[in-house]
Amino acid sequence: MRGGTVAVIGGSIAGCAVATAVARAGAGQVTVLERTRGRLEDRGVGLCVHDERAVELRASGALPAGIAAHPLQRRRWVVRDDAEGAGGRLIWQQPFPFHSYHWGLLWRGLRESVPDNVVYRHGETVTAVEAAATGSGAGAGEGEGDRARVRLAGGSVEPYDLVVGADGYRSVVRAALCADSRPHYAGYVCWRGNVDAARLDELGGLGDPVPEAVTTVCFPGGSCVVYRIPGPGGPRVNWVLYAAPPLDGQLRLDDPTCFPPGALTPGLAEHLDALLEREFPPYWRRALALTDSADTFVQPIYDLEAARTAGGRLLLAGDAASVVRPHNTSGAAKALQDATALADGWRRSESFEELLDGYHRARGSAGRELVALARRLGRAQVERTPAWAAMDGDGMAAWWQGQLDGAPGIGGRAMVP
């Protein structure tokens, strides 16, 4: 397994991690094909990584040191209760051993860690991928039939010994490997935004009461998580609000889509404002309302389990392999674990066939577990919410364990050596 050519389709978090992993594991030539021409680091969405996952990923080299992260310690669950003041009433607290990241800063750290011998090509749109026509073979270079083929928008076709799909929801690599595996709409949407944390001073005396905590605002038919993240210009407040979609047809729900930052329509903005006014404690409504329209967007929620994660010299990583609802707080860690597993398999395997089979056994089951847990979390926190205001600490703890259904927690599981 020394040598061989690898194409990584997609150059974001999963793509950079995979490119670095296989280059270090011994691939002869690694090429990243990223469709965008702009700067991916401009994305401002926050994400979290469980502390135990971060330790493992740093030890494997998948998570570079020195990337800015904000420590979080606990999760607070609050409901609107005007008698309790502007911040609402606290109904439960639980440990939350995570660090939060700014998507762009995390991507930049991963991009800077990609070895110099990896070719990273911007502006390369992959229109189709073809699996290898014959078996996986014992090594690189047996013949064209043992190679996968990548077709680019300009019409050229490039053969590779291995093609890794790190191209997300709409993966063209997944379409070639298992065409019937498509994202399914979950029945609700998430609104996302982030705002300069210094702007919280505009809210007066209450201020940001718990910068080391995730606050979950609970309301009938939804919930919203709010937490600090580092930002290029200083700390920011990131929020993700889950609720039923507007019923006026403004959103297309049959295929993965979103209104990106800056593209929110007046109708969607009015819908969000009305939801905040109706359901949120005053402080948290005003905090979210500080978000500029250029930093606010909405996307329907989907999930997906790929029938196969590897085969025919094709392999799926990150969201291309499994689309997990964000409640599980595992997306970034799962993508980095996929890269780690691929590198470990590369070092152990004697053929591409052995590599692909081992990867599918390990990462296919991991993806299925994450999707199942996130579906339970989504049902409990959005689709079938409890009577939040009537809950106490004991009731919330039992409700939470019911969602986990035997899983050790959220944030993903440890990798099996």
mmCIF file of N, CA, C and O in Angstrom, residues 202-256:
data_model
loop_
_atom_site.group_PDB
_atom_site.id
_atom_site.type_symbol
_atom_site.label_atom_id
_atom_site.label_comp_id
_atom_site.label_asym_id
_atom_site.label_seq_id
_atom_site.Cartn_x
_atom_site.Cartn_y
_atom_site.Cartn_z
ATOM 1 N N GLU A 202 -24.943 45.485 25.016
ATOM 2 C CA GLU A 202 -26.071 46.343 24.670
ATOM 3 C C GLU A 202 -27.351 45.945 25.402
ATOM 4 O O GLU A 202 -28.314 46.723 25.435
ATOM 5 N N LEU A 203 -27.363 44.751 25.981
ATOM 6 C CA LEU A 203 -28.571 44.270 26.631
ATOM 7 C C LEU A 203 -28.697 44.740 28.064
ATOM 8 O O LEU A 203 -29.679 44.410 28.745
ATOM 9 N N GLY A 204 -27.709 45.476 28.564
ATOM 10 C CA GLY A 204 -27.824 46.032 29.898
ATOM 11 C C GLY A 204 -27.262 45.138 30.984
ATOM 12 O O GLY A 204 -26.371 44.323 30.755
ATOM 13 N N GLY A 205 -27.839 45.244 32.171
ATOM 14 C CA GLY A 205 -27.230 44.678 33.368
ATOM 15 C C GLY A 205 -27.071 43.185 33.409
ATOM 16 O O GLY A 205 -26.134 42.679 34.015
ATOM 17 N N LEU A 206 -27.984 42.425 32.782
ATOM 18 C CA LEU A 206 -27.903 40.979 32.918
ATOM 19 C C LEU A 206 -26.636 40.429 32.288
ATOM 20 O O LEU A 206 -25.947 39.595 32.852
ATOM 21 N N GLY A 207 -26.262 40.940 31.112
ATOM 22 C CA GLY A 207 -25.058 40.474 30.436
ATOM 23 C C GLY A 207 -25.154 39.010 30.055
ATOM 24 O O GLY A 207 -26.197 38.387 30.144
ATOM 25 N N ASP A 208 -24.045 38.430 29.629
ATOM 26 C CA ASP A 208 -23.998 37.009 29.299
ATOM 27 C C ASP A 208 -23.724 36.265 30.595
ATOM 28 O O ASP A 208 -22.613 36.298 31.107
ATOM 29 N N PRO A 209 -24.707 35.571 31.172
ATOM 30 C CA PRO A 209 -24.537 35.048 32.528
ATOM 31 C C PRO A 209 -23.588 33.872 32.636
ATOM 32 O O PRO A 209 -22.988 33.665 33.688
ATOM 33 N N VAL A 210 -23.428 33.078 31.599
ATOM 34 C CA VAL A 210 -22.651 31.844 31.721
ATOM 35 C C VAL A 210 -21.851 31.587 30.453
ATOM 36 O O VAL A 210 -22.215 30.754 29.629
ATOM 37 N N PRO A 211 -20.754 32.284 30.248
ATOM 38 C CA PRO A 211 -19.970 32.069 29.023
ATOM 39 C C PRO A 211 -19.353 30.685 28.927
ATOM 40 O O PRO A 211 -18.970 30.268 27.838
ATOM 41 N N GLU A 212 -19.258 29.946 30.021
ATOM 42 C CA GLU A 212 -18.679 28.601 29.961
ATOM 43 C C GLU A 212 -19.757 27.529 29.766
ATOM 44 O O GLU A 212 -19.459 26.337 29.846
ATOM 45 N N ALA A 213 -20.988 27.938 29.502
ATOM 46 C CA ALA A 213 -22.082 26.981 29.372
ATOM 47 C C ALA A 213 -22.765 27.095 28.020
ATOM 48 O O ALA A 213 -22.745 28.136 27.365
ATOM 49 N N VAL A 214 -23.376 25.982 27.615
ATOM 50 C CA VAL A 214 -24.345 25.989 26.539
ATOM 51 C C VAL A 214 -25.709 26.212 27.173
ATOM 52 O O VAL A 214 -26.074 25.514 28.122
ATOM 53 N N THR A 215 -26.450 27.185 26.695
ATOM 54 C CA THR A 215 -27.815 27.397 27.168
ATOM 55 C C THR A 215 -28.780 26.872 26.122
ATOM 56 O O THR A 215 -28.684 27.228 24.945
ATOM 57 N N THR A 216 -29.685 26.001 26.535
ATOM 58 C CA THR A 216 -30.727 25.482 25.657
ATOM 59 C C THR A 216 -32.045 26.125 26.048
ATOM 60 O O THR A 216 -32.536 25.916 27.158
ATOM 61 N N VAL A 217 -32.586 26.932 25.149
ATOM 62 C CA VAL A 217 -33.887 27.556 25.356
ATOM 63 C C VAL A 217 -34.951 26.601 24.829
ATOM 64 O O VAL A 217 -34.922 26.214 23.659
ATOM 65 N N CYS A 218 -35.877 26.202 25.708
ATOM 66 C CA CYS A 218 -36.886 25.192 25.364
ATOM 67 C C CYS A 218 -38.247 25.853 25.168
ATOM 68 O O CYS A 218 -38.636 26.725 25.957
ATOM 69 N N PHE A 219 -38.970 25.415 24.155
ATOM 70 C CA PHE A 219 -40.311 25.933 23.903
ATOM 71 C C PHE A 219 -41.120 24.853 23.207
ATOM 72 O O PHE A 219 -40.544 23.883 22.660
ATOM 73 N N PRO A 220 -42.446 24.943 23.222
ATOM 74 C CA PRO A 220 -43.258 23.903 22.584
ATOM 75 C C PRO A 220 -42.918 23.775 21.100
ATOM 76 O O PRO A 220 -42.964 24.732 20.350
ATOM 77 N N GLY A 221 -42.525 22.575 20.689
ATOM 78 C CA GLY A 221 -42.212 22.327 19.289
ATOM 79 C C GLY A 221 -40.818 22.715 18.869
ATOM 80 O O GLY A 221 -40.545 22.807 17.663
ATOM 81 N N GLY A 222 -39.901 22.892 19.829
ATOM 82 C CA GLY A 222 -38.543 23.223 19.419
ATOM 83 C C GLY A 222 -37.617 23.523 20.573
ATOM 84 O O GLY A 222 -37.983 23.451 21.753
ATOM 85 N N SER A 223 -36.397 23.882 20.217
ATOM 86 C CA SER A 223 -35.371 24.247 21.192
ATOM 87 C C SER A 223 -34.270 24.997 20.461
ATOM 88 O O SER A 223 -34.166 24.943 19.235
ATOM 89 N N CYS A 224 -33.447 25.688 21.233
ATOM 90 C CA CYS A 224 -32.368 26.490 20.654
ATOM 91 C C CYS A 224 -31.154 26.410 21.558
ATOM 92 O O CYS A 224 -31.258 26.629 22.776
ATOM 93 N N VAL A 225 -29.993 26.080 20.996
ATOM 94 C CA VAL A 225 -28.758 26.050 21.770
ATOM 95 C C VAL A 225 -27.943 27.308 21.467
ATOM 96 O O VAL A 225 -27.849 27.741 20.316
ATOM 97 N N VAL A 226 -27.380 27.892 22.523
ATOM 98 C CA VAL A 226 -26.620 29.136 22.421
ATOM 99 C C VAL A 226 -25.312 28.948 23.173
ATOM 100 O O VAL A 226 -25.319 28.510 24.337
ATOM 101 N N TYR A 227 -24.181 29.266 22.530
ATOM 102 C CA TYR A 227 -22.903 29.089 23.207
ATOM 103 C C TYR A 227 -21.835 29.978 22.563
ATOM 104 O O TYR A 227 -21.965 30.421 21.423
ATOM 105 N N ARG A 228 -20.776 30.218 23.329
ATOM 106 C CA ARG A 228 -19.650 31.020 22.850
ATOM 107 C C ARG A 228 -18.773 30.207 21.908
ATOM 108 O O ARG A 228 -18.595 29.001 22.079
ATOM 109 N N ILE A 229 -18.194 30.895 20.926
ATOM 110 C CA ILE A 229 -17.165 30.318 20.074
ATOM 111 C C ILE A 229 -16.063 31.358 19.895
ATOM 112 O O ILE A 229 -16.326 32.563 20.017
ATOM 113 N N PRO A 230 -14.835 30.934 19.629
ATOM 114 C CA PRO A 230 -13.816 31.915 19.248
ATOM 115 C C PRO A 230 -14.104 32.417 17.841
ATOM 116 O O PRO A 230 -14.749 31.727 17.049
ATOM 117 N N GLY A 231 -13.656 33.598 17.534
ATOM 118 C CA GLY A 231 -13.840 34.137 16.192
ATOM 119 C C GLY A 231 -12.586 34.834 15.720
ATOM 120 O O GLY A 231 -11.692 35.137 16.525
ATOM 121 N N PRO A 232 -12.484 35.115 14.433
ATOM 122 C CA PRO A 232 -11.290 35.792 13.913
ATOM 123 C C PRO A 232 -11.035 37.136 14.567
ATOM 124 O O PRO A 232 -9.885 37.540 14.735
ATOM 125 N N GLY A 233 -12.125 37.823 14.968
ATOM 126 C CA GLY A 233 -11.974 39.134 15.583
ATOM 127 C C GLY A 233 -12.291 39.156 17.054
ATOM 128 O O GLY A 233 -12.477 40.237 17.631
ATOM 129 N N GLY A 234 -12.375 37.998 17.693
ATOM 130 C CA GLY A 234 -12.717 37.923 19.103
ATOM 131 C C GLY A 234 -13.889 36.989 19.330
ATOM 132 O O GLY A 234 -14.464 36.437 18.376
ATOM 133 N N PRO A 235 -14.286 36.788 20.591
ATOM 134 C CA PRO A 235 -15.352 35.826 20.909
ATOM 135 C C PRO A 235 -16.670 36.192 20.230
ATOM 136 O O PRO A 235 -17.016 37.363 20.079
ATOM 137 N N ARG A 236 -17.408 35.150 19.843
ATOM 138 C CA ARG A 236 -18.723 35.327 19.245
ATOM 139 C C ARG A 236 -19.711 34.427 19.971
ATOM 140 O O ARG A 236 -19.326 33.465 20.656
ATOM 141 N N VAL A 237 -20.982 34.734 19.814
ATOM 142 C CA VAL A 237 -22.059 33.912 20.357
ATOM 143 C C VAL A 237 -22.724 33.210 19.177
ATOM 144 O O VAL A 237 -23.211 33.851 18.242
ATOM 145 N N ASN A 238 -22.715 31.888 19.214
ATOM 146 C CA ASN A 238 -23.285 31.062 18.150
ATOM 147 C C ASN A 238 -24.613 30.486 18.635
ATOM 148 O O ASN A 238 -24.742 30.108 19.802
ATOM 149 N N TRP A 239 -25.600 30.428 17.764
ATOM 150 C CA TRP A 239 -26.880 29.845 18.153
ATOM 151 C C TRP A 239 -27.463 29.007 17.014
ATOM 152 O O TRP A 239 -27.238 29.292 15.845
ATOM 153 N N VAL A 240 -28.182 27.954 17.409
ATOM 154 C CA VAL A 240 -28.845 27.048 16.469
ATOM 155 C C VAL A 240 -30.240 26.777 17.015
ATOM 156 O O VAL A 240 -30.388 26.226 18.110
ATOM 157 N N LEU A 241 -31.258 27.166 16.247
ATOM 158 C CA LEU A 241 -32.645 27.078 16.684
ATOM 159 C C LEU A 241 -33.380 26.069 15.804
ATOM 160 O O LEU A 241 -33.384 26.191 14.579
ATOM 161 N N TYR A 242 -34.015 25.077 16.442
ATOM 162 C CA TYR A 242 -34.750 24.035 15.719
ATOM 163 C C TYR A 242 -36.246 24.245 15.912
ATOM 164 O O TYR A 242 -36.718 24.411 17.048
ATOM 165 N N ALA A 243 -36.994 24.214 14.820
ATOM 166 C CA ALA A 243 -38.442 24.421 14.900
ATOM 167 C C ALA A 243 -39.090 23.931 13.615
ATOM 168 O O ALA A 243 -38.406 23.632 12.622
ATOM 169 N N ALA A 244 -40.413 23.879 13.621
ATOM 170 C CA ALA A 244 -41.146 23.531 12.402
ATOM 171 C C ALA A 244 -40.902 24.600 11.346
ATOM 172 O O ALA A 244 -40.639 25.762 11.661
ATOM 173 N N PRO A 245 -40.980 24.230 10.070
ATOM 174 C CA PRO A 245 -40.711 25.207 9.006
ATOM 175 C C PRO A 245 -41.868 26.171 8.817
ATOM 176 O O PRO A 245 -43.006 25.877 9.214
ATOM 177 N N PRO A 246 -41.617 27.327 8.217
ATOM 178 C CA PRO A 246 -42.732 28.180 7.788
ATOM 179 C C PRO A 246 -43.625 27.392 6.830
ATOM 180 O O PRO A 246 -43.145 26.571 6.046
ATOM 181 N N LEU A 247 -44.916 27.656 6.882
ATOM 182 C CA LEU A 247 -45.859 26.876 6.088
ATOM 183 C C LEU A 247 -46.280 27.580 4.812
ATOM 184 O O LEU A 247 -47.266 27.198 4.187
ATOM 185 N N ASP A 248 -45.529 28.598 4.406
ATOM 186 C CA ASP A 248 -45.930 29.384 3.247
ATOM 187 C C ASP A 248 -45.154 29.021 1.989
ATOM 188 O O ASP A 248 -45.181 29.756 0.997
ATOM 189 N N GLY A 249 -44.428 27.912 2.020
ATOM 190 C CA GLY A 249 -43.744 27.456 0.822
ATOM 191 C C GLY A 249 -42.455 28.176 0.498
ATOM 192 O O GLY A 249 -41.920 28.034 -0.612
ATOM 193 N N GLN A 250 -41.900 28.954 1.449
ATOM 194 C CA GLN A 250 -40.670 29.686 1.157
ATOM 195 C C GLN A 250 -39.460 28.768 1.079
ATOM 196 O O GLN A 250 -38.452 29.126 0.462
ATOM 197 N N LEU A 251 -39.550 27.612 1.723
ATOM 198 C CA LEU A 251 -38.427 26.686 1.738
ATOM 199 C C LEU A 251 -38.739 25.463 0.884
ATOM 200 O O LEU A 251 -39.836 24.902 0.950
ATOM 201 N N ARG A 252 -37.762 25.052 0.100
ATOM 202 C CA ARG A 252 -37.858 23.790 -0.631
ATOM 203 C C ARG A 252 -37.402 22.677 0.302
ATOM 204 O O ARG A 252 -36.304 22.734 0.862
ATOM 205 N N LEU A 253 -38.224 21.650 0.473
ATOM 206 C CA LEU A 253 -37.953 20.647 1.490
ATOM 207 C C LEU A 253 -37.676 19.260 0.922
ATOM 208 O O LEU A 253 -37.381 18.339 1.667
ATOM 209 N N ASP A 254 -37.762 19.100 -0.404
ATOM 210 C CA ASP A 254 -37.595 17.771 -0.996
ATOM 211 C C ASP A 254 -36.153 17.441 -1.338
ATOM 212 O O ASP A 254 -35.842 16.333 -1.748
ATOM 213 N N ASP A 255 -35.239 18.397 -1.173
ATOM 214 C CA ASP A 255 -33.841 18.181 -1.524
ATOM 215 C C ASP A 255 -32.990 19.101 -0.649
ATOM 216 O O ASP A 255 -33.419 20.221 -0.342
ATOM 217 N N PRO A 256 -31.817 18.642 -0.198
ATOM 218 C CA PRO A 256 -31.003 19.489 0.678
ATOM 219 C C PRO A 256 -30.777 20.882 0.093
ATOM 220 O O PRO A 256 -30.329 21.036 -1.039
#
